[in-house]
Short mmCIF file of C-alpha atoms and ligand atoms in Angstrom, two decimals:
data_model
loop_
_atom_site.label_atom_id
_atom_site.label_comp_id
_atom_site.label_asym_id
_atom_site.label_seq_id
_atom_site.Cartn_x
_atom_site.Cartn_y
_atom_site.Cartn_z
CA MET F 1 -109.66 275.73 7.46
CA CYS F 2 -111.65 272.40 8.51
CA SER F 3 -113.39 271.58 11.84
CA GLU F 4 -113.07 268.12 13.43
CA PHE F 5 -116.71 266.96 11.42
CA ASP F 6 -115.22 267.95 8.13
CA ILE F 7 -111.98 266.11 8.52
CA ILE F 8 -114.50 262.95 9.61
CA HIS F 9 -116.70 263.53 6.91
CA ARG F 10 -114.43 264.08 4.03
CA TYR F 11 -111.31 262.15 4.81
CA PHE F 12 -112.91 258.92 6.63
CA ARG F 13 -116.40 258.23 6.71
CA ARG F 14 -117.66 255.64 4.45
CA SER F 15 -120.90 253.61 4.84
CA ALA F 16 -120.75 250.67 6.59
CA SER F 17 -120.89 247.26 5.11
CA ASN F 18 -119.85 244.70 7.58
CA ALA F 19 -121.06 246.54 10.22
CA VAL F 20 -124.56 246.80 11.62
CA LEU F 21 -123.65 250.77 12.35
CA GLY F 22 -120.67 252.59 11.65
CA ILE F 23 -119.13 255.95 11.62
CA GLY F 24 -121.93 258.74 12.85
CA ASP F 25 -123.08 257.78 16.22
CA ASP F 26 -122.08 257.51 19.41
CA ALA F 27 -120.57 254.05 18.83
CA ALA F 28 -120.44 251.47 16.16
CA LEU F 29 -122.50 248.08 16.28
CA ILE F 30 -121.07 244.90 14.98
CA ALA F 31 -123.27 241.37 15.41
CA SER F 32 -121.79 238.77 16.99
CA THR F 33 -121.62 235.15 15.55
CA THR F 34 -121.87 231.52 17.30
CA GLY F 35 -118.49 229.92 17.45
CA ILE F 36 -116.69 233.18 16.87
CA GLU F 37 -114.28 234.60 18.99
CA LEU F 38 -112.93 238.22 18.53
CA ALA F 39 -109.84 239.06 18.16
CA ILE F 40 -108.69 242.78 19.78
CA SER F 41 -106.00 244.47 19.30
CA THR F 42 -104.35 248.59 19.32
CA ASP F 43 -101.36 250.21 18.25
CA THR F 44 -99.98 253.60 18.22
CA LEU F 45 -97.91 255.30 16.03
CA VAL F 46 -96.08 258.24 17.81
CA CYS F 47 -94.53 261.09 15.60
CA GLY F 48 -90.70 261.33 16.69
CA LYS F 49 -90.94 257.86 17.98
CA HIS F 50 -92.23 255.33 15.11
CA PHE F 51 -92.04 258.09 12.33
CA PHE F 52 -90.01 261.09 11.04
CA PRO F 53 -92.28 264.16 11.26
CA GLU F 54 -91.74 264.68 7.50
CA ALA F 55 -92.75 260.89 6.83
CA ASP F 56 -94.98 260.93 3.79
CA PRO F 57 -98.61 260.90 4.87
CA TYR F 58 -99.73 257.87 2.68
CA ASN F 59 -96.97 255.93 3.79
CA LEU F 60 -97.99 256.49 7.20
CA GLY F 61 -101.84 255.74 6.57
CA TYR F 62 -100.62 252.28 5.17
CA LYS F 63 -97.71 251.25 7.90
CA SER F 64 -99.92 252.30 10.50
CA LEU F 65 -102.87 249.83 9.65
CA ALA F 66 -100.46 247.46 8.31
CA VAL F 67 -98.74 247.00 11.54
CA ASN F 68 -102.31 246.38 13.27
CA LEU F 69 -103.21 243.83 10.49
CA SER F 70 -99.72 242.25 11.78
CA ASP F 71 -101.27 241.67 15.11
CA MET F 72 -104.43 239.97 13.74
CA ALA F 73 -102.11 237.91 11.63
CA ALA F 74 -100.16 236.56 14.33
CA MET F 75 -103.50 235.52 16.18
CA GLY F 76 -104.61 233.57 12.90
CA ALA F 77 -107.54 236.07 12.97
CA LYS F 78 -109.37 237.61 9.88
CA PRO F 79 -109.08 241.47 10.50
CA ARG F 80 -112.67 243.01 9.93
CA TRP F 81 -113.12 246.38 11.49
CA VAL F 82 -110.53 249.31 12.53
CA LEU F 83 -111.12 252.65 14.62
CA LEU F 84 -109.15 255.13 14.28
CA THR F 85 -107.85 257.76 16.69
CA LEU F 86 -105.95 260.87 15.31
CA THR F 87 -104.19 263.40 17.16
CA LEU F 88 -103.23 266.06 14.41
CA PRO F 89 -101.63 269.36 15.38
CA GLU F 90 -103.82 272.48 14.27
CA ASP F 91 -101.20 273.71 11.79
CA LEU F 92 -100.93 270.39 9.76
CA VAL F 93 -105.05 270.68 9.47
CA LYS F 94 -104.76 274.64 8.32
CA GLN F 95 -101.94 274.55 6.28
CA ASN F 96 -101.74 270.69 4.58
CA ILE F 97 -104.86 269.55 3.69
CA ALA F 98 -103.04 267.28 1.59
CA TRP F 99 -101.47 265.53 4.51
CA LEU F 100 -104.89 264.33 5.32
CA SER F 101 -105.85 263.02 1.76
CA GLY F 102 -102.62 261.02 1.46
CA PHE F 103 -103.16 259.54 5.01
CA SER F 104 -106.28 258.27 4.29
CA ASP F 105 -105.76 256.97 0.64
CA GLY F 106 -102.72 255.08 2.23
CA PHE F 107 -105.01 253.91 4.74
CA PHE F 108 -107.61 252.79 2.71
CA ALA F 109 -105.33 251.45 0.12
CA LEU F 110 -104.47 248.67 2.73
CA ALA F 111 -108.25 248.39 4.51
CA ASP F 112 -109.60 247.74 1.00
CA LEU F 113 -107.39 245.23 -0.16
CA TYR F 114 -108.26 243.31 3.10
CA HIS F 115 -111.62 244.32 3.43
CA VAL F 116 -111.38 245.97 6.50
CA GLU F 117 -113.89 248.20 7.54
CA LEU F 118 -113.16 251.79 9.33
CA ILE F 119 -116.58 251.97 11.82
CA GLY F 120 -115.14 254.73 14.11
CA GLY F 121 -112.60 256.50 16.13
CA ASP F 122 -111.61 260.15 17.21
CA THR F 123 -110.15 263.58 16.11
CA THR F 124 -108.46 265.53 18.43
CA ALA F 125 -106.13 268.11 18.03
CA GLY F 126 -102.31 267.99 19.41
CA ALA F 127 -99.24 266.35 18.73
CA LEU F 128 -99.22 264.07 15.79
CA ASN F 129 -100.11 260.44 16.74
CA ILE F 130 -101.81 257.68 15.29
CA GLY F 131 -103.92 255.16 17.18
CA ILE F 132 -105.77 252.41 15.40
CA GLN F 133 -107.90 249.72 17.27
CA ILE F 134 -108.57 246.60 14.98
CA ILE F 135 -110.89 243.91 15.62
CA GLY F 136 -110.76 240.34 13.88
CA GLU F 137 -112.60 237.05 13.85
CA VAL F 138 -111.04 233.57 14.60
CA ALA F 139 -112.92 230.16 15.38
CA ALA F 140 -113.20 229.65 18.98
CA GLY F 141 -110.53 227.97 20.45
CA LYS F 142 -108.84 228.26 17.54
CA ALA F 143 -106.48 231.25 17.95
CA LEU F 144 -102.64 231.11 17.42
CA ARG F 145 -101.30 232.40 20.59
CA ARG F 146 -97.91 233.27 21.91
CA SER F 147 -98.02 230.27 24.41
CA GLY F 148 -98.70 227.40 22.00
CA ALA F 149 -95.09 226.17 21.16
CA LYS F 150 -94.67 222.46 22.00
CA LEU F 151 -91.24 220.45 22.62
CA ASP F 152 -89.44 219.70 19.20
CA ASP F 153 -91.58 222.12 17.37
CA ASP F 154 -89.64 223.99 14.07
CA ILE F 155 -89.45 227.41 14.19
CA TRP F 156 -90.33 229.11 11.33
CA VAL F 157 -90.13 232.59 9.78
CA SER F 158 -92.06 234.44 7.00
CA GLY F 159 -90.29 236.40 3.93
CA GLU F 160 -87.28 237.95 4.91
CA ILE F 161 -86.02 239.95 8.31
CA GLY F 162 -83.77 242.81 8.97
CA ASP F 163 -84.36 245.45 5.89
CA ALA F 164 -86.48 247.44 7.66
CA ALA F 165 -83.85 247.96 10.52
CA LEU F 166 -81.23 248.47 8.07
CA ALA F 167 -83.09 251.01 6.23
CA LEU F 168 -83.51 253.01 9.66
CA GLN F 169 -80.06 252.90 10.40
CA HIS F 170 -79.58 254.58 7.16
CA GLU F 171 -81.83 257.18 7.91
CA LEU F 172 -80.74 257.71 11.44
CA GLY F 173 -77.32 258.41 9.50
CA GLN F 174 -76.12 255.53 11.59
CA PHE F 175 -74.83 253.15 8.74
CA THR F 176 -74.59 254.61 5.33
CA LEU F 177 -76.19 252.58 2.36
CA PRO F 178 -75.23 253.20 -1.45
CA ALA F 179 -78.56 254.43 -3.48
CA VAL F 180 -79.62 251.19 -5.22
CA GLU F 181 -79.17 249.37 -1.62
CA ILE F 182 -81.32 251.99 0.50
CA GLU F 183 -83.95 251.82 -2.66
CA GLN F 184 -84.32 248.00 -2.10
CA CYS F 185 -84.52 248.36 1.91
CA LEU F 186 -86.74 251.45 2.34
CA PRO F 187 -90.10 249.45 1.32
CA ALA F 188 -90.00 247.54 4.36
CA LEU F 189 -89.65 250.39 6.81
CA ARG F 190 -92.33 252.19 4.97
CA ALA F 191 -95.11 249.92 4.00
CA PRO F 192 -94.48 246.47 5.53
CA ALA F 193 -96.22 243.57 4.34
CA ALA F 194 -99.02 242.52 6.87
CA ARG F 195 -99.35 238.56 6.57
CA VAL F 196 -102.99 238.40 7.03
CA GLU F 197 -103.48 235.67 4.84
CA LEU F 198 -100.56 233.47 6.02
CA GLY F 199 -101.82 233.87 9.67
CA GLN F 200 -105.15 232.40 8.84
CA ARG F 201 -103.63 229.92 6.78
CA LEU F 202 -101.55 228.51 9.90
CA ILE F 203 -104.29 227.56 11.88
CA GLY F 204 -104.11 223.76 12.59
CA LEU F 205 -100.49 223.74 11.17
CA ALA F 206 -98.91 226.37 13.53
CA HIS F 207 -98.73 225.68 17.51
CA GLY F 208 -97.36 229.21 18.62
CA ALA F 209 -97.17 232.36 16.77
CA ILE F 210 -96.00 235.83 17.00
CA ASP F 211 -95.11 239.15 14.63
CA ILE F 212 -91.76 240.43 14.78
CA SER F 213 -91.82 244.27 15.62
CA ASP F 214 -89.53 244.21 18.16
CA GLY F 215 -86.75 241.96 16.76
CA LEU F 216 -86.74 238.35 16.33
CA MET F 217 -84.77 237.56 19.36
CA ALA F 218 -87.08 239.69 21.65
CA ASP F 219 -90.27 238.65 19.95
CA LEU F 220 -89.23 234.32 20.16
CA GLY F 221 -88.29 235.07 23.17
CA HIS F 222 -92.03 235.99 23.87
CA ILE F 223 -93.11 232.79 22.69
CA LEU F 224 -90.58 231.05 24.48
CA ALA F 225 -91.25 232.69 28.22
CA ALA F 226 -95.29 232.37 27.14
CA SER F 227 -94.97 228.49 26.28
CA GLY F 228 -92.16 227.43 28.89
CA LYS F 229 -89.46 226.36 26.40
CA ALA F 230 -85.94 227.06 25.25
CA ALA F 231 -84.92 227.48 21.56
CA TRP F 232 -82.11 227.34 19.43
CA ILE F 233 -81.91 229.14 16.21
CA ASN F 234 -79.11 229.28 13.39
CA MET F 235 -77.81 232.64 12.68
CA THR F 236 -77.24 231.42 9.26
CA ASP F 237 -80.67 230.16 8.57
CA ILE F 238 -82.30 233.57 9.06
CA PRO F 239 -83.71 234.64 5.83
CA CYS F 240 -82.70 238.12 4.76
CA SER F 241 -82.47 240.26 1.33
CA SER F 242 -79.24 240.20 -0.92
CA VAL F 243 -78.52 243.59 0.74
CA LEU F 244 -78.42 242.30 3.90
CA LYS F 245 -76.59 239.58 3.01
CA LYS F 246 -73.54 241.45 2.14
CA TYR F 247 -72.99 243.11 5.50
CA ARG F 248 -73.64 239.89 6.55
CA GLN F 249 -70.10 239.59 8.78
CA GLN F 250 -70.82 243.30 10.03
CA SER F 251 -72.15 243.92 13.52
CA VAL F 252 -74.88 246.04 11.96
CA ALA F 253 -76.39 243.25 9.89
CA ILE F 254 -76.22 240.99 12.93
CA ASN F 255 -77.98 243.66 15.05
CA CYS F 256 -80.54 244.04 12.12
CA LEU F 257 -80.87 240.57 11.97
CA LEU F 258 -81.75 239.66 15.74
CA ALA F 259 -82.96 242.52 17.26
CA GLY F 260 -84.08 245.02 14.17
CA GLY F 261 -88.06 245.32 14.68
CA ASP F 262 -90.36 246.82 11.94
CA ASP F 263 -90.24 244.38 9.32
CA TYR F 264 -93.85 242.53 10.52
CA GLU F 265 -93.06 239.27 9.54
CA LEU F 266 -94.33 236.12 11.40
CA CYS F 267 -92.22 233.62 13.49
CA PHE F 268 -94.29 230.45 14.18
CA THR F 269 -93.55 227.29 15.81
CA ALA F 270 -95.45 223.73 14.01
CA PRO F 271 -94.57 220.15 14.94
CA LYS F 272 -92.04 218.48 12.27
CA ILE F 273 -94.71 216.15 10.84
CA ASN F 274 -96.37 219.48 9.34
CA ARG F 275 -93.04 220.42 7.27
CA ARG F 276 -94.31 219.31 3.94
CA LYS F 277 -97.73 221.47 3.97
CA ILE F 278 -95.91 224.38 5.28
CA GLU F 279 -93.31 224.40 2.36
CA MET F 280 -96.83 223.84 0.10
CA LEU F 281 -98.61 226.39 1.68
CA SER F 282 -95.17 228.68 1.33
CA SER F 283 -95.33 228.05 -2.56
CA GLU F 284 -99.01 228.63 -2.67
CA LEU F 285 -98.93 232.04 -1.11
CA ALA F 286 -95.56 232.68 -2.83
CA ILE F 287 -94.38 233.83 0.65
CA PRO F 288 -90.82 232.43 1.32
CA LEU F 289 -90.90 230.64 5.03
CA THR F 290 -87.85 229.35 6.11
CA ARG F 291 -86.88 226.77 9.16
CA ILE F 292 -84.14 228.81 11.70
CA GLY F 293 -84.38 226.46 14.50
CA GLU F 294 -86.28 224.45 17.13
CA ILE F 295 -87.93 223.78 20.39
CA TYR F 296 -86.44 222.24 23.28
CA SER F 297 -87.48 222.12 27.21
CA GLY F 298 -85.94 224.44 29.57
CA GLU F 299 -85.55 227.96 28.97
CA GLY F 300 -83.66 230.41 27.18
CA LEU F 301 -82.76 231.11 23.44
CA ILE F 302 -79.26 230.11 22.04
CA VAL F 303 -77.93 231.71 18.61
CA LYS F 304 -75.65 229.35 16.65
CA ASP F 305 -72.90 230.24 14.27
CA ALA F 306 -71.87 228.54 10.79
CA GLN F 307 -69.78 226.25 12.75
CA GLY F 308 -72.71 225.54 15.26
CA ASN F 309 -70.92 227.27 17.98
CA THR F 310 -73.08 229.11 20.51
CA MET F 311 -72.44 233.11 19.65
CA THR F 312 -72.10 235.58 22.21
CA LEU F 313 -74.53 238.41 22.07
CA GLU F 314 -75.41 241.73 23.97
CA ILE F 315 -78.42 242.34 21.92
CA GLN F 316 -82.07 243.25 23.38
CA GLY F 317 -84.94 243.89 21.15
CA TYR F 318 -86.91 247.50 21.15
CA ASP F 319 -88.30 248.58 24.50
CA HIS F 320 -89.95 252.05 24.62
CA PHE F 321 -89.12 252.40 28.25
CA ARG F 322 -85.17 251.70 28.20
CA PHE F 323 -83.77 254.88 28.64
P1 LIG Z 1 -118.24 261.68 20.51
O1 LIG Z 1 -118.53 263.05 20.47
O2 LIG Z 1 -119.18 260.87 20.98
O3 LIG Z 1 -117.01 261.17 20.85
P2 LIG Z 1 -117.45 262.27 17.94
O4 LIG Z 1 -117.84 263.58 17.55
O5 LIG Z 1 -115.99 261.95 18.48
O6 LIG Z 1 -118.52 261.45 18.73
O7 LIG Z 1 -117.16 261.50 16.42
C1 LIG Z 1 -117.91 261.11 15.47
C2 LIG Z 1 -118.51 259.97 14.93
O8 LIG Z 1 -117.32 259.98 14.02
C3 LIG Z 1 -118.11 258.82 15.92
O9 LIG Z 1 -119.03 257.78 15.19
C4 LIG Z 1 -116.64 258.20 15.74
O10 LIG Z 1 -116.80 257.18 15.69
C5 LIG Z 1 -116.37 258.85 14.19
N1 LIG Z 1 -115.21 258.91 14.40
C6 LIG Z 1 -114.33 259.99 14.87
N2 LIG Z 1 -113.59 260.24 14.38
C7 LIG Z 1 -113.03 259.24 13.34
C8 LIG Z 1 -111.90 259.17 12.43
N3 LIG Z 1 -110.54 259.73 12.61
N4 LIG Z 1 -111.88 258.00 11.84
C9 LIG Z 1 -112.92 257.55 12.04
N5 LIG Z 1 -114.31 257.79 12.40
C10 LIG Z 1 -114.11 259.06 13.36
MG1 LIG Z 2 -115.18 261.90 20.14
#
């Protein structure tokens, strides 16, 4: 049995090097830098809503940080510090210490990869819930905003989308994939790539950006609403895996591509003049970057099929409060 303080000490406390003061006092201290803005964001993972109760703790530690890093990426910010708010069921702490070490290993594996420092948090007992606050740095005035899209911009998507949603459909028993295919899709759901470096490198190249957490249509829709613009995208240009391509004609695949969240790829808009530079960046970072459409004036989002016809869709992104 261990106390709140044992848990913090054993699994989370590390000496701070980027912060003036890390874990151990009533608050952490970070030094401010002239010409730098802080990008601050928080995301919560609720048991039963964002993950299954039996989810592997290593993946959970990894993913809960990844989704927060993704918000930094979408702003073009360099992630620097995190706070971790853990609500842990008593029996989990009593009976399953391996859970905590798995969780903290997964969390720190990703934190170390990006040199992000855990500087504080809170630990309480209750239904399993993981809250993370993240703080990043970005040059003053340079952050990528949802409101930045401009007329005639290209619309780009990083990586491939839809696999996380397809894997989730399988896990929920709503669509059955053969073993080799689910193996290919699961990593997108369990350990999504946060496009941390890409986001920072898009500053100066991209106009508007968002990370795809609620589905392409919903998230691109946020860019359009914030920018006061309209857009069209080509269904067939949306980058996806060979697995998803197989099911392309089926409504499950269309849903995964347009409304499936959880891939945490970036969707951004950029002027056409930057096409070559963006393609070079794609090769340099070895991250596929695909043009899927264009911004125009007005409002709304049109999805075109292979023949260039407007598709009629009944699709919405994920909304926690749609019952
Ligand atoms: P307080 O009573 O002032 O809220 P706590 O006892 O909750 O302080 O926390 C003690 C220290 O441990 C603080 O520095 C806090 O930020 C840190 N801390 C608590 N829980 C966590 C956690 N899950 N991960 C990292 N740091 C934590
Ligand atoms: Mg506390």
